[in-house]
């Protein structure tokens, strides 16, 4: 336990700082969860949803996995989406990738990484859909970053095609799906302008 004792100290320091800034913060936070946003992002530790959006705990419902994928057989992700849409009634679902994503990079390799190869197969499919465009790119960094963007666009389509979203839109529920990419080098989000349904 001593190896990770600093984590508990950090937690106590953080909680004390929050209490000094707002003595009612934790009481209010514990009484409700009413986020307007569902964030589907990469597990990469450098992409913290709340912080980069400038939001507090409780304002963003978060699901993360390797390379921010929405796969129609992934009951974990689908359960999160269903809870966010039907119970929390979020107004926005954000699929956010990031440039330089290790999962996207690995999907371009011929090397085998074990179990994760099955997960990366879905990104290889995105590559296959856009093979001509990607094969024209000679710079490896640009190729990875373009595939990061194309992967987000594909995942926005996957979210939009779930029965969860289709049923919500049939009931005229006000909810939109967006695709963003985060730049680790400057901390800025890029809107890929693939909102579904289209904004007026």
XYZ file of C-alpha atoms in Angstrom:
200
model
C 0.000 0.000 0.000
C 2.911 2.390 0.708
C 3.793 2.441 -2.991
C 0.538 4.259 -3.796
C 0.090 6.150 -0.511
C 0.810 9.403 -2.362
C -2.440 8.912 -4.294
C -4.445 9.065 -1.082
C -2.505 12.130 0.047
C -3.147 13.798 -3.318
C -6.841 12.965 -2.959
C -7.042 14.460 0.537
C -5.215 17.598 -0.628
C -7.560 17.932 -3.611
C -10.698 17.457 -1.496
C -9.450 19.980 1.055
C -8.711 22.536 -1.672
C -12.197 22.073 -3.163
C -13.799 22.428 0.282
C -11.911 25.664 0.890
C -13.077 27.056 -2.452
C -16.685 25.864 -2.090
C -17.771 24.261 1.210
C -21.024 23.003 -0.408
C -19.384 21.446 -3.478
C -19.368 17.782 -2.440
C -22.822 17.943 -0.850
C -24.302 19.422 -4.036
C -22.366 16.977 -6.227
C -23.595 13.967 -4.257
C -27.251 14.952 -4.588
C -27.556 14.946 -8.361
C -26.006 13.988 -11.682
C -27.426 16.071 -14.459
C -24.862 16.365 -17.276
C -25.801 17.679 -20.701
C -22.864 15.935 -22.359
C -21.740 12.369 -22.963
C -18.053 12.192 -23.880
C -16.812 9.112 -25.738
C -13.052 9.450 -25.787
C -9.771 7.616 -25.883
C -8.379 5.984 -22.740
C -5.164 7.975 -23.219
C -4.336 9.554 -19.846
C -3.384 12.840 -21.528
C -6.949 13.510 -22.695
C -9.047 14.287 -19.568
C -12.559 15.239 -20.680
C -13.603 17.522 -17.809
C -10.369 19.470 -17.662
C -9.967 20.158 -21.361
C -13.610 21.269 -21.603
C -13.165 23.504 -18.553
C -16.004 21.720 -16.733
C -16.497 20.477 -13.197
C -17.175 16.903 -12.043
C -20.820 16.101 -12.698
C -21.040 18.143 -15.892
C -19.786 15.466 -18.319
C -20.729 11.775 -18.400
C -17.656 9.916 -19.703
C -16.902 6.674 -21.518
C -13.363 5.921 -22.656
C -11.715 3.084 -24.546
C -8.731 2.492 -26.827
C -9.053 4.872 -29.804
C -12.550 6.139 -28.863
C -14.465 3.461 -30.726
C -18.192 2.753 -30.814
C -18.619 -0.862 -31.828
C -22.114 -2.279 -32.191
C -21.277 -5.415 -30.207
C -19.646 -3.520 -27.317
C -22.304 -3.784 -24.608
C -20.258 -1.627 -22.247
C -20.273 1.352 -24.617
C -23.875 0.777 -25.697
C -25.008 0.611 -22.066
C -23.302 3.935 -21.362
C -24.960 5.512 -24.402
C -28.368 4.143 -23.433
C -28.068 5.391 -19.853
C -26.893 8.813 -21.042
C -29.670 9.156 -23.621
C -32.627 7.570 -21.859
C -31.954 8.253 -18.174
C -29.704 11.313 -18.046
C -31.310 12.844 -21.158
C -28.028 14.363 -22.350
C -28.304 16.947 -25.118
C -24.958 16.228 -26.775
C -22.793 13.181 -27.418
C -19.193 14.055 -28.226
C -16.923 11.494 -29.862
C -13.412 12.832 -29.339
C -10.226 11.387 -30.725
C -6.764 12.873 -30.463
C -3.888 13.363 -32.841
C -1.028 10.913 -32.429
C -3.341 8.238 -30.981
C -1.338 5.090 -30.187
C -4.268 2.822 -31.053
C -4.637 4.411 -34.474
C -0.860 4.218 -35.005
C -0.846 0.526 -34.007
C -3.642 -0.217 -36.481
C -1.329 0.900 -39.283
C 1.421 -1.507 -38.235
C 1.845 -5.049 -39.511
C 3.118 -6.076 -36.069
C 0.859 -8.181 -33.821
C 0.023 -6.763 -30.387
C -2.020 -9.695 -29.101
C -5.625 -9.419 -27.925
C -5.863 -5.749 -28.843
C -5.458 -6.684 -32.525
C -9.140 -7.693 -32.472
C -10.109 -4.228 -31.217
C -7.831 -2.456 -33.711
C -9.430 -4.423 -36.557
C -12.227 -1.826 -36.556
C -9.750 0.967 -37.237
C -8.178 -1.149 -39.985
C -11.668 -1.208 -41.515
C -11.770 2.606 -41.426
C -8.413 2.558 -43.223
C -9.848 0.173 -45.827
C -12.839 2.509 -46.425
C -10.426 5.397 -47.137
C -7.442 3.472 -48.530
C -6.922 5.582 -51.653
C -6.904 8.849 -49.707
C -4.612 7.531 -46.958
C -2.203 5.803 -49.349
C -1.639 9.155 -51.078
C -0.249 10.600 -47.825
C 3.498 10.023 -47.605
C 4.181 11.716 -44.243
C 3.519 9.171 -41.464
C 2.424 11.755 -38.877
C -0.059 13.270 -41.314
C -1.324 9.787 -42.220
C -1.900 8.878 -38.544
C -3.608 12.199 -37.830
C -5.842 11.904 -40.901
C -6.834 8.398 -39.817
C -7.548 9.787 -36.314
C -10.022 12.215 -37.897
C -11.568 9.583 -40.171
C -11.950 7.239 -37.190
C -13.871 9.910 -35.253
C -16.145 10.518 -38.243
C -16.819 6.774 -38.469
C -17.607 6.562 -34.748
C -20.030 9.505 -34.993
C -21.843 7.508 -37.685
C -21.771 4.419 -35.458
C -23.316 6.317 -32.532
C -25.935 7.827 -34.828
C -26.859 4.416 -36.241
C -27.449 2.749 -32.868
C -31.044 1.822 -32.114
C -30.673 4.042 -29.039
C -30.168 7.216 -31.057
C -32.562 6.180 -33.810
C -35.313 5.627 -31.221
C -34.506 8.908 -29.458
C -34.760 10.879 -32.698
C -37.997 9.095 -33.611
C -39.393 10.414 -30.311
C -38.093 13.902 -31.199
C -35.607 13.885 -28.342
C -33.305 16.889 -28.614
C -29.865 15.281 -28.862
C -26.949 15.788 -31.209
C -23.795 13.761 -31.911
C -20.532 15.628 -32.575
C -17.027 14.667 -33.693
C -13.970 16.420 -32.219
C -10.224 15.844 -32.308
C -7.914 17.028 -29.533
C -4.406 18.284 -30.219
C -1.993 17.194 -27.474
C 0.562 19.800 -28.604
C -1.563 22.885 -27.936
C -4.578 21.621 -25.953
C -7.062 22.779 -28.592
C -10.139 20.886 -29.760
C -10.990 20.778 -33.460
C -14.630 20.430 -34.533
C -14.793 18.048 -37.496
C -18.214 19.459 -38.442
C -19.913 16.089 -38.627
C -22.758 16.861 -36.235
C -25.699 14.490 -36.527
C -28.439 15.394 -37.140
C -27.146 18.385 -39.110
C -27.345 21.724 -37.309
C -29.399 24.488 -38.912
